[in-house]
Amino acid sequence: RGRSSVHWPVWGGSETDGGGQINSLWFVRHYSPSQARHGIGRSVVSGLKWANEKYERFLQRRFPRFYVIYHTFMRGFRLLFQDGKEVRRIVARMLSERIEHQNLPYRDMEKIRLVRRDLIKAIPLVILSIPPFANYVVFILMYLYPRQLLIRHFWTPQQLVEFQGVYHAQRAQHHWAIVKGMESTSTSVQDSRLKSRLTELCSKVRSGVHPVVSDVHAVRTLFSGPPLGIKRMYADQMRHLCALLFLTPRLPGFWIGRRLNSHAFELMQLDRAIVRLGLHQLNDAELREACYVRGLNPDSLSPGQCREWLTQWIQFSTHLKESETSLYLHCMVLLTVNFPKHPSH
């Protein structure tokens, strides 16, 4: 009497009371280490999420300018991680279904191209971050030189527009050098008819006239062999073409030619993928990106003008052969510099 009627379990045995049995191994049978770890993990994640949200509110209230940078960086890492998962899924499907790269849907091909380009740009930054405490220096450099060091995931929407304008201005500096190179090359053309058509095409572009696709196709044979074929043109002309694709010109001539050829052929494959998808399926952002990659600055153009130009471009490019990548590259100048047609022209 006065004692508790509760029977505590004893390890290795069991006890019973008048109301029934109490298993002494109840705790052992119902305890799961994995469930416990899962519960602890959820608690830790919830705590970190709460602390992060509190920290972000603090930054937003006290340091609004730094908060914009911090938020952009965090968003960039999430987008980069999502892109990596998406490319891994695409590659896995290619391997399992034995799909060739050129037969992929347009958006899958474009995703692989963009992620590969971003990773190539990010590699030097990752290498700089390896030494101890170097990440602090890298962070300062990224803050001071976001265009040169960061990839598009870590740019704000305003920076994306601004930096694309800067890059287009850099490649536009080479436009007239490319046209001049075509004019000077025309003197070595033996066929008088082709020579006059090439000269006329260059004169049209110089005078501000936007050429039609038939003007370009009239001289296409000059770009698959001498003097303007990808393996026949002068090294200076190839180095000017590198600026159109944002490639470094500081390489040997034969290497530059191979890189130009592979990048141009990749864009030609993307053009054919757009045809399979249907140009009308592209949204406004995809239209602008497609125009920009092919040499046209879409900043001052409406979606209708982008669609008009891209339609003309697809009509031109889908009739080209693999050996005509040089013509493809030169038309990134010929078919862009005077579009749209201005009244002053």
Short mmCIF file of C-alpha atoms in Angstrom, two decimals:
data_model
loop_
_atom_site.label_atom_id
_atom_site.label_comp_id
_atom_site.label_asym_id
_atom_site.label_seq_id
_atom_site.Cartn_x
_atom_site.Cartn_y
_atom_site.Cartn_z
CA ARG A 1 0.00 0.00 0.00
CA GLY A 2 1.26 3.50 -0.91
CA ARG A 3 3.49 2.06 -3.57
CA SER A 4 2.95 2.77 -7.25
CA SER A 5 1.20 0.02 -9.18
CA VAL A 6 3.27 0.73 -12.31
CA HIS A 7 5.56 -2.14 -13.26
CA TRP A 8 8.76 -0.86 -14.90
CA PRO A 9 10.19 -3.06 -17.64
CA VAL A 10 13.29 -5.04 -16.77
CA TRP A 11 15.89 -5.74 -19.48
CA GLY A 12 15.95 -9.37 -20.44
CA GLY A 13 12.61 -10.32 -18.94
CA SER A 14 8.95 -9.34 -18.54
CA GLU A 15 6.41 -8.76 -15.82
CA THR A 16 2.65 -8.99 -15.70
CA ASP A 17 0.02 -7.38 -13.57
CA GLY A 18 -3.57 -8.06 -13.10
CA GLY A 19 -4.63 -6.07 -16.14
CA GLY A 20 -2.43 -7.88 -18.67
CA GLN A 21 1.14 -8.20 -19.84
CA ILE A 22 3.67 -5.46 -20.26
CA ASN A 23 6.49 -6.40 -22.64
CA SER A 24 9.84 -5.42 -21.20
CA LEU A 25 11.26 -5.04 -24.73
CA TRP A 26 8.60 -2.57 -25.87
CA PHE A 27 11.14 0.27 -26.15
CA VAL A 28 13.57 -1.85 -28.11
CA ARG A 29 10.90 -3.05 -30.52
CA HIS A 30 9.49 0.40 -31.24
CA TYR A 31 12.73 2.39 -31.30
CA SER A 32 14.10 3.07 -34.82
CA PRO A 33 17.53 4.73 -35.16
CA SER A 34 16.73 5.83 -38.70
CA GLN A 35 13.50 7.51 -37.56
CA ALA A 36 15.35 9.23 -34.75
CA ARG A 37 18.02 10.50 -37.11
CA HIS A 38 15.33 11.66 -39.51
CA GLY A 39 13.58 13.54 -36.73
CA ILE A 40 16.83 15.18 -35.62
CA GLY A 41 17.64 16.07 -39.21
CA ARG A 42 14.27 17.73 -39.69
CA SER A 43 14.75 19.69 -36.49
CA VAL A 44 18.18 20.88 -37.61
CA VAL A 45 16.89 21.87 -41.06
CA SER A 46 13.95 23.72 -39.53
CA GLY A 47 16.29 25.54 -37.15
CA LEU A 48 18.63 26.54 -39.96
CA LYS A 49 15.72 27.69 -42.10
CA TRP A 50 14.38 29.82 -39.26
CA ALA A 51 17.82 31.33 -38.59
CA ASN A 52 18.34 32.04 -42.30
CA GLU A 53 14.96 33.77 -42.61
CA LYS A 54 15.72 35.87 -39.54
CA TYR A 55 19.14 36.76 -40.96
CA GLU A 56 17.61 37.76 -44.31
CA ARG A 57 15.05 40.00 -42.58
CA PHE A 58 17.89 41.60 -40.62
CA LEU A 59 19.88 42.26 -43.80
CA GLN A 60 16.83 43.58 -45.63
CA ARG A 61 16.08 46.00 -42.79
CA ARG A 62 19.61 47.17 -41.92
CA PHE A 63 21.63 46.65 -45.11
CA PRO A 64 19.21 46.75 -48.07
CA ARG A 65 21.92 47.10 -50.74
CA PHE A 66 23.88 44.17 -49.41
CA TYR A 67 20.65 42.18 -49.12
CA VAL A 68 20.08 42.55 -52.87
CA ILE A 69 23.54 41.07 -53.52
CA TYR A 70 23.03 38.30 -50.97
CA HIS A 71 19.59 37.41 -52.34
CA THR A 72 20.94 37.38 -55.91
CA PHE A 73 23.76 35.02 -54.91
CA MET A 74 21.47 32.61 -53.07
CA ARG A 75 19.01 32.62 -55.96
CA GLY A 76 21.91 32.04 -58.37
CA PHE A 77 23.09 28.94 -56.51
CA ARG A 78 19.56 27.51 -56.54
CA LEU A 79 19.20 28.13 -60.28
CA LEU A 80 22.63 26.66 -61.00
CA PHE A 81 21.77 23.55 -58.98
CA GLN A 82 18.45 23.18 -60.83
CA ASP A 83 20.20 23.53 -64.19
CA GLY A 84 22.73 20.88 -63.19
CA LYS A 85 19.95 18.46 -62.26
CA GLU A 86 18.15 19.20 -65.51
CA VAL A 87 21.24 18.53 -67.64
CA ARG A 88 21.90 15.31 -65.75
CA ARG A 89 18.34 14.20 -66.51
CA ILE A 90 18.76 15.05 -70.21
CA VAL A 91 22.07 13.19 -70.47
CA ALA A 92 20.62 10.15 -68.67
CA ARG A 93 17.71 10.07 -71.14
CA MET A 94 20.13 10.39 -74.07
CA LEU A 95 22.10 7.39 -72.83
CA SER A 96 19.09 5.22 -71.96
CA GLU A 97 17.19 5.94 -75.18
CA ARG A 98 20.32 6.28 -77.35
CA ILE A 99 19.32 9.72 -78.62
CA GLU A 100 21.88 11.68 -80.65
CA HIS A 101 22.57 15.25 -79.55
CA GLN A 102 21.30 16.74 -82.81
CA ASN A 103 17.96 14.94 -82.35
CA LEU A 104 17.22 16.41 -78.93
CA PRO A 105 14.34 18.87 -78.50
CA TYR A 106 15.33 22.52 -78.84
CA ARG A 107 15.04 23.43 -75.16
CA ASP A 108 17.16 20.44 -74.10
CA MET A 109 19.89 21.33 -76.62
CA GLU A 110 19.85 24.96 -75.52
CA LYS A 111 20.01 23.99 -71.84
CA ILE A 112 23.11 21.84 -72.43
CA ARG A 113 24.76 24.63 -74.43
CA LEU A 114 24.13 27.26 -71.76
CA VAL A 115 25.24 25.09 -68.83
CA ARG A 116 28.43 24.04 -70.62
CA ARG A 117 29.24 27.70 -71.36
CA ASP A 118 28.54 28.70 -67.74
CA LEU A 119 30.73 25.94 -66.33
CA ILE A 120 33.65 26.89 -68.57
CA LYS A 121 33.40 30.47 -67.32
CA ALA A 122 33.07 29.38 -63.66
CA ILE A 123 36.10 27.06 -63.62
CA PRO A 124 38.75 29.82 -63.13
CA LEU A 125 36.76 31.26 -60.23
CA VAL A 126 36.53 27.84 -58.57
CA ILE A 127 40.30 27.35 -58.94
CA LEU A 128 40.96 30.74 -57.35
CA SER A 129 38.79 29.75 -54.37
CA ILE A 130 40.81 26.61 -53.52
CA PRO A 131 43.60 28.13 -51.34
CA PRO A 132 42.72 28.73 -47.66
CA PHE A 133 40.89 32.02 -47.01
CA ALA A 134 40.99 32.83 -50.73
CA ASN A 135 37.20 32.73 -50.86
CA TYR A 136 37.07 36.13 -49.13
CA VAL A 137 39.23 37.67 -51.83
CA VAL A 138 37.13 35.97 -54.50
CA PHE A 139 33.96 37.37 -52.97
CA ILE A 140 35.38 40.90 -53.17
CA LEU A 141 36.44 40.33 -56.78
CA MET A 142 32.98 39.03 -57.65
CA TYR A 143 31.44 42.13 -56.11
CA LEU A 144 33.79 44.45 -58.03
CA TYR A 145 33.79 42.58 -61.36
CA PRO A 146 30.46 40.71 -61.66
CA ARG A 147 30.40 40.78 -65.47
CA GLN A 148 33.88 39.34 -65.88
CA LEU A 149 33.77 36.74 -63.10
CA LEU A 150 30.15 35.73 -62.54
CA ILE A 151 27.83 33.70 -64.71
CA ARG A 152 24.29 34.75 -65.59
CA HIS A 153 22.72 32.97 -62.59
CA PHE A 154 24.32 35.53 -60.26
CA TRP A 155 23.29 38.63 -62.18
CA THR A 156 20.31 40.76 -61.32
CA PRO A 157 17.75 41.33 -64.13
CA GLN A 158 19.15 44.84 -64.57
CA GLN A 159 22.70 43.52 -64.80
CA LEU A 160 21.65 40.89 -67.34
CA VAL A 161 20.32 43.57 -69.70
CA GLU A 162 23.28 45.88 -69.04
CA PHE A 163 25.96 43.20 -69.52
CA GLN A 164 24.40 41.82 -72.68
CA GLY A 165 24.48 45.36 -74.06
CA VAL A 166 28.17 45.64 -73.17
CA TYR A 167 29.01 42.31 -74.80
CA HIS A 168 27.08 43.20 -77.94
CA ALA A 169 28.90 46.53 -78.16
CA GLN A 170 32.20 44.64 -77.98
CA ARG A 171 31.32 42.32 -80.84
CA ALA A 172 29.82 45.21 -82.84
CA GLN A 173 33.29 46.77 -82.90
CA HIS A 174 34.31 43.96 -85.27
CA HIS A 175 31.36 44.22 -87.67
CA TRP A 176 32.89 46.58 -90.19
CA ALA A 177 36.26 44.85 -90.03
CA ILE A 178 34.50 41.65 -91.09
CA VAL A 179 32.70 43.41 -93.95
CA LYS A 180 35.96 45.06 -95.01
CA GLY A 181 37.68 41.65 -94.95
CA MET A 182 35.02 40.29 -97.29
CA GLU A 183 35.50 43.23 -99.66
CA SER A 184 39.26 42.85 -99.75
CA THR A 185 38.90 39.11 -100.33
CA SER A 186 36.62 39.69 -103.31
CA THR A 187 39.60 40.84 -105.36
CA SER A 188 40.90 37.26 -105.42
CA VAL A 189 37.63 35.79 -106.71
CA GLN A 190 38.08 34.51 -110.27
CA ASP A 191 34.41 34.25 -111.21
CA SER A 192 33.37 37.77 -112.28
CA ARG A 193 29.68 37.14 -111.53
CA LEU A 194 30.35 35.96 -107.97
CA LYS A 195 32.86 38.77 -107.49
CA SER A 196 30.32 41.45 -108.45
CA ARG A 197 27.61 39.91 -106.28
CA LEU A 198 29.88 39.78 -103.25
CA THR A 199 30.95 43.39 -103.80
CA GLU A 200 27.34 44.46 -104.22
CA LEU A 201 26.33 42.65 -101.03
CA CYS A 202 29.06 44.38 -99.03
CA SER A 203 28.11 47.75 -100.54
CA LYS A 204 24.48 47.24 -99.55
CA VAL A 205 25.43 46.53 -95.96
CA ARG A 206 27.81 49.50 -95.83
CA SER A 207 25.09 51.83 -97.13
CA GLY A 208 22.63 50.73 -94.45
CA VAL A 209 20.47 48.38 -96.52
CA HIS A 210 19.27 45.17 -94.89
CA PRO A 211 19.93 42.40 -97.44
CA VAL A 212 17.44 39.65 -98.20
CA VAL A 213 18.21 35.95 -97.94
CA SER A 214 18.52 35.57 -101.73
CA ASP A 215 21.38 38.12 -101.75
CA VAL A 216 23.30 35.91 -99.34
CA HIS A 217 22.56 32.62 -101.05
CA ALA A 218 23.83 34.08 -104.35
CA VAL A 219 27.41 34.04 -102.99
CA ARG A 220 27.26 30.94 -100.77
CA THR A 221 29.78 28.95 -102.83
CA LEU A 222 32.51 31.43 -101.87
CA PHE A 223 32.13 30.43 -98.21
CA SER A 224 32.54 26.68 -98.58
CA GLY A 225 35.92 26.83 -100.34
CA PRO A 226 38.45 29.52 -101.19
CA PRO A 227 38.64 32.37 -100.37
CA LEU A 228 36.20 32.53 -97.41
CA GLY A 229 35.80 28.90 -96.37
CA ILE A 230 36.38 28.14 -92.70
CA LYS A 231 39.71 26.47 -93.54
CA ARG A 232 40.72 28.91 -96.28
CA MET A 233 40.19 32.41 -94.91
CA TYR A 234 42.91 34.59 -93.42
CA ALA A 235 43.66 34.29 -89.70
CA ASP A 236 42.77 37.96 -89.11
CA GLN A 237 39.30 37.39 -90.51
CA MET A 238 38.82 34.38 -88.23
CA ARG A 239 39.91 36.38 -85.21
CA HIS A 240 37.30 39.04 -85.95
CA LEU A 241 34.68 36.28 -86.25
CA CYS A 242 35.64 35.02 -82.78
CA ALA A 243 34.16 38.18 -81.28
CA LEU A 244 30.72 37.25 -82.65
CA LEU A 245 30.68 34.09 -80.52
CA PHE A 246 32.61 35.59 -77.57
CA LEU A 247 35.56 33.27 -78.18
CA THR A 248 39.13 34.18 -77.44
CA PRO A 249 41.15 35.09 -80.57
CA ARG A 250 44.47 34.45 -78.82
CA LEU A 251 44.96 30.96 -80.20
CA PRO A 252 46.72 29.47 -83.26
CA GLY A 253 44.82 29.88 -86.51
CA PHE A 254 44.03 26.18 -87.03
CA TRP A 255 42.60 25.93 -83.50
CA ILE A 256 40.46 29.04 -84.01
CA GLY A 257 39.08 27.55 -87.22
CA ARG A 258 38.07 24.34 -85.45
CA ARG A 259 36.34 26.22 -82.64
CA LEU A 260 34.49 28.51 -85.01
CA ASN A 261 33.35 25.54 -87.06
CA SER A 262 32.06 23.55 -84.04
CA HIS A 263 30.22 26.52 -82.50
CA ALA A 264 28.62 27.50 -85.80
CA PHE A 265 27.55 23.91 -86.47
CA GLU A 266 26.02 23.71 -83.00
CA LEU A 267 23.94 26.82 -83.73
CA MET A 268 22.86 25.33 -87.06
CA GLN A 269 21.64 22.24 -85.21
CA LEU A 270 19.73 24.49 -82.80
CA ASP A 271 18.10 26.23 -85.78
CA ARG A 272 16.86 22.89 -87.06
CA ALA A 273 15.56 22.05 -83.59
CA ILE A 274 13.57 25.32 -83.61
CA VAL A 275 12.00 24.22 -86.90
CA ARG A 276 11.00 20.89 -85.33
CA LEU A 277 9.55 22.65 -82.31
CA GLY A 278 7.88 25.44 -84.24
CA LEU A 279 8.96 29.07 -84.00
CA HIS A 280 5.57 30.05 -82.59
CA GLN A 281 6.27 27.87 -79.52
CA LEU A 282 9.08 30.15 -78.29
CA ASN A 283 8.12 32.66 -75.61
CA ASP A 284 9.40 36.26 -75.62
CA ALA A 285 12.45 35.51 -73.44
CA GLU A 286 13.45 32.56 -75.63
CA LEU A 287 13.00 34.69 -78.75
CA ARG A 288 15.29 37.40 -77.39
CA GLU A 289 17.93 34.91 -76.31
CA ALA A 290 17.85 33.19 -79.71
CA CYS A 291 18.31 36.52 -81.52
CA TYR A 292 21.12 37.59 -79.20
CA VAL A 293 23.08 34.35 -79.62
CA ARG A 294 22.86 34.73 -83.42
CA GLY A 295 24.30 38.24 -83.45
CA LEU A 296 21.26 40.52 -83.11
CA ASN A 297 20.83 42.86 -80.15
CA PRO A 298 17.16 42.57 -79.09
CA ASP A 299 17.19 45.37 -76.49
CA SER A 300 15.37 47.91 -78.67
CA LEU A 301 13.23 45.39 -80.57
CA SER A 302 9.67 44.30 -79.93
CA PRO A 303 8.77 40.59 -79.70
CA GLY A 304 7.18 40.90 -83.15
CA GLN A 305 10.42 42.25 -84.64
CA CYS A 306 12.43 39.47 -82.97
CA ARG A 307 10.07 36.89 -84.41
CA GLU A 308 10.29 38.52 -87.86
CA TRP A 309 14.07 38.48 -87.84
CA LEU A 310 14.34 34.94 -86.48
CA THR A 311 11.93 33.72 -89.16
CA GLN A 312 14.18 35.21 -91.82
CA TRP A 313 17.24 33.71 -90.15
CA ILE A 314 15.73 30.21 -90.01
CA GLN A 315 14.83 30.45 -93.70
CA PHE A 316 18.47 31.22 -94.42
CA SER A 317 20.18 28.74 -92.09
CA THR A 318 18.11 25.59 -92.64
CA HIS A 319 19.28 25.43 -96.27
CA LEU A 320 22.97 25.50 -95.36
CA LYS A 321 25.26 22.51 -95.43
CA GLU A 322 27.75 21.58 -92.74
CA SER A 323 30.56 22.85 -94.98
CA GLU A 324 29.00 26.34 -95.04
CA THR A 325 29.59 27.30 -91.41
CA SER A 326 31.69 30.25 -92.58
CA LEU A 327 28.68 31.76 -94.36
CA TYR A 328 26.64 31.21 -91.20
CA LEU A 329 29.16 33.19 -89.15
CA HIS A 330 29.50 36.03 -91.68
CA CYS A 331 25.71 36.39 -91.78
CA MET A 332 25.75 37.12 -88.05
CA VAL A 333 26.94 40.49 -89.38
CA LEU A 334 25.33 40.73 -92.81
CA LEU A 335 21.82 39.99 -91.56
CA THR A 336 21.97 41.88 -88.27
CA VAL A 337 23.72 45.26 -88.57
CA ASN A 338 20.90 47.01 -90.46
CA PHE A 339 17.91 45.34 -88.83
CA PRO A 340 15.32 46.75 -88.46
CA LYS A 341 15.16 49.01 -91.50
CA HIS A 342 15.28 52.63 -90.40
CA PRO A 343 13.65 55.49 -92.33
CA SER A 344 17.03 57.23 -92.59
CA HIS A 345 18.30 54.28 -94.62
#
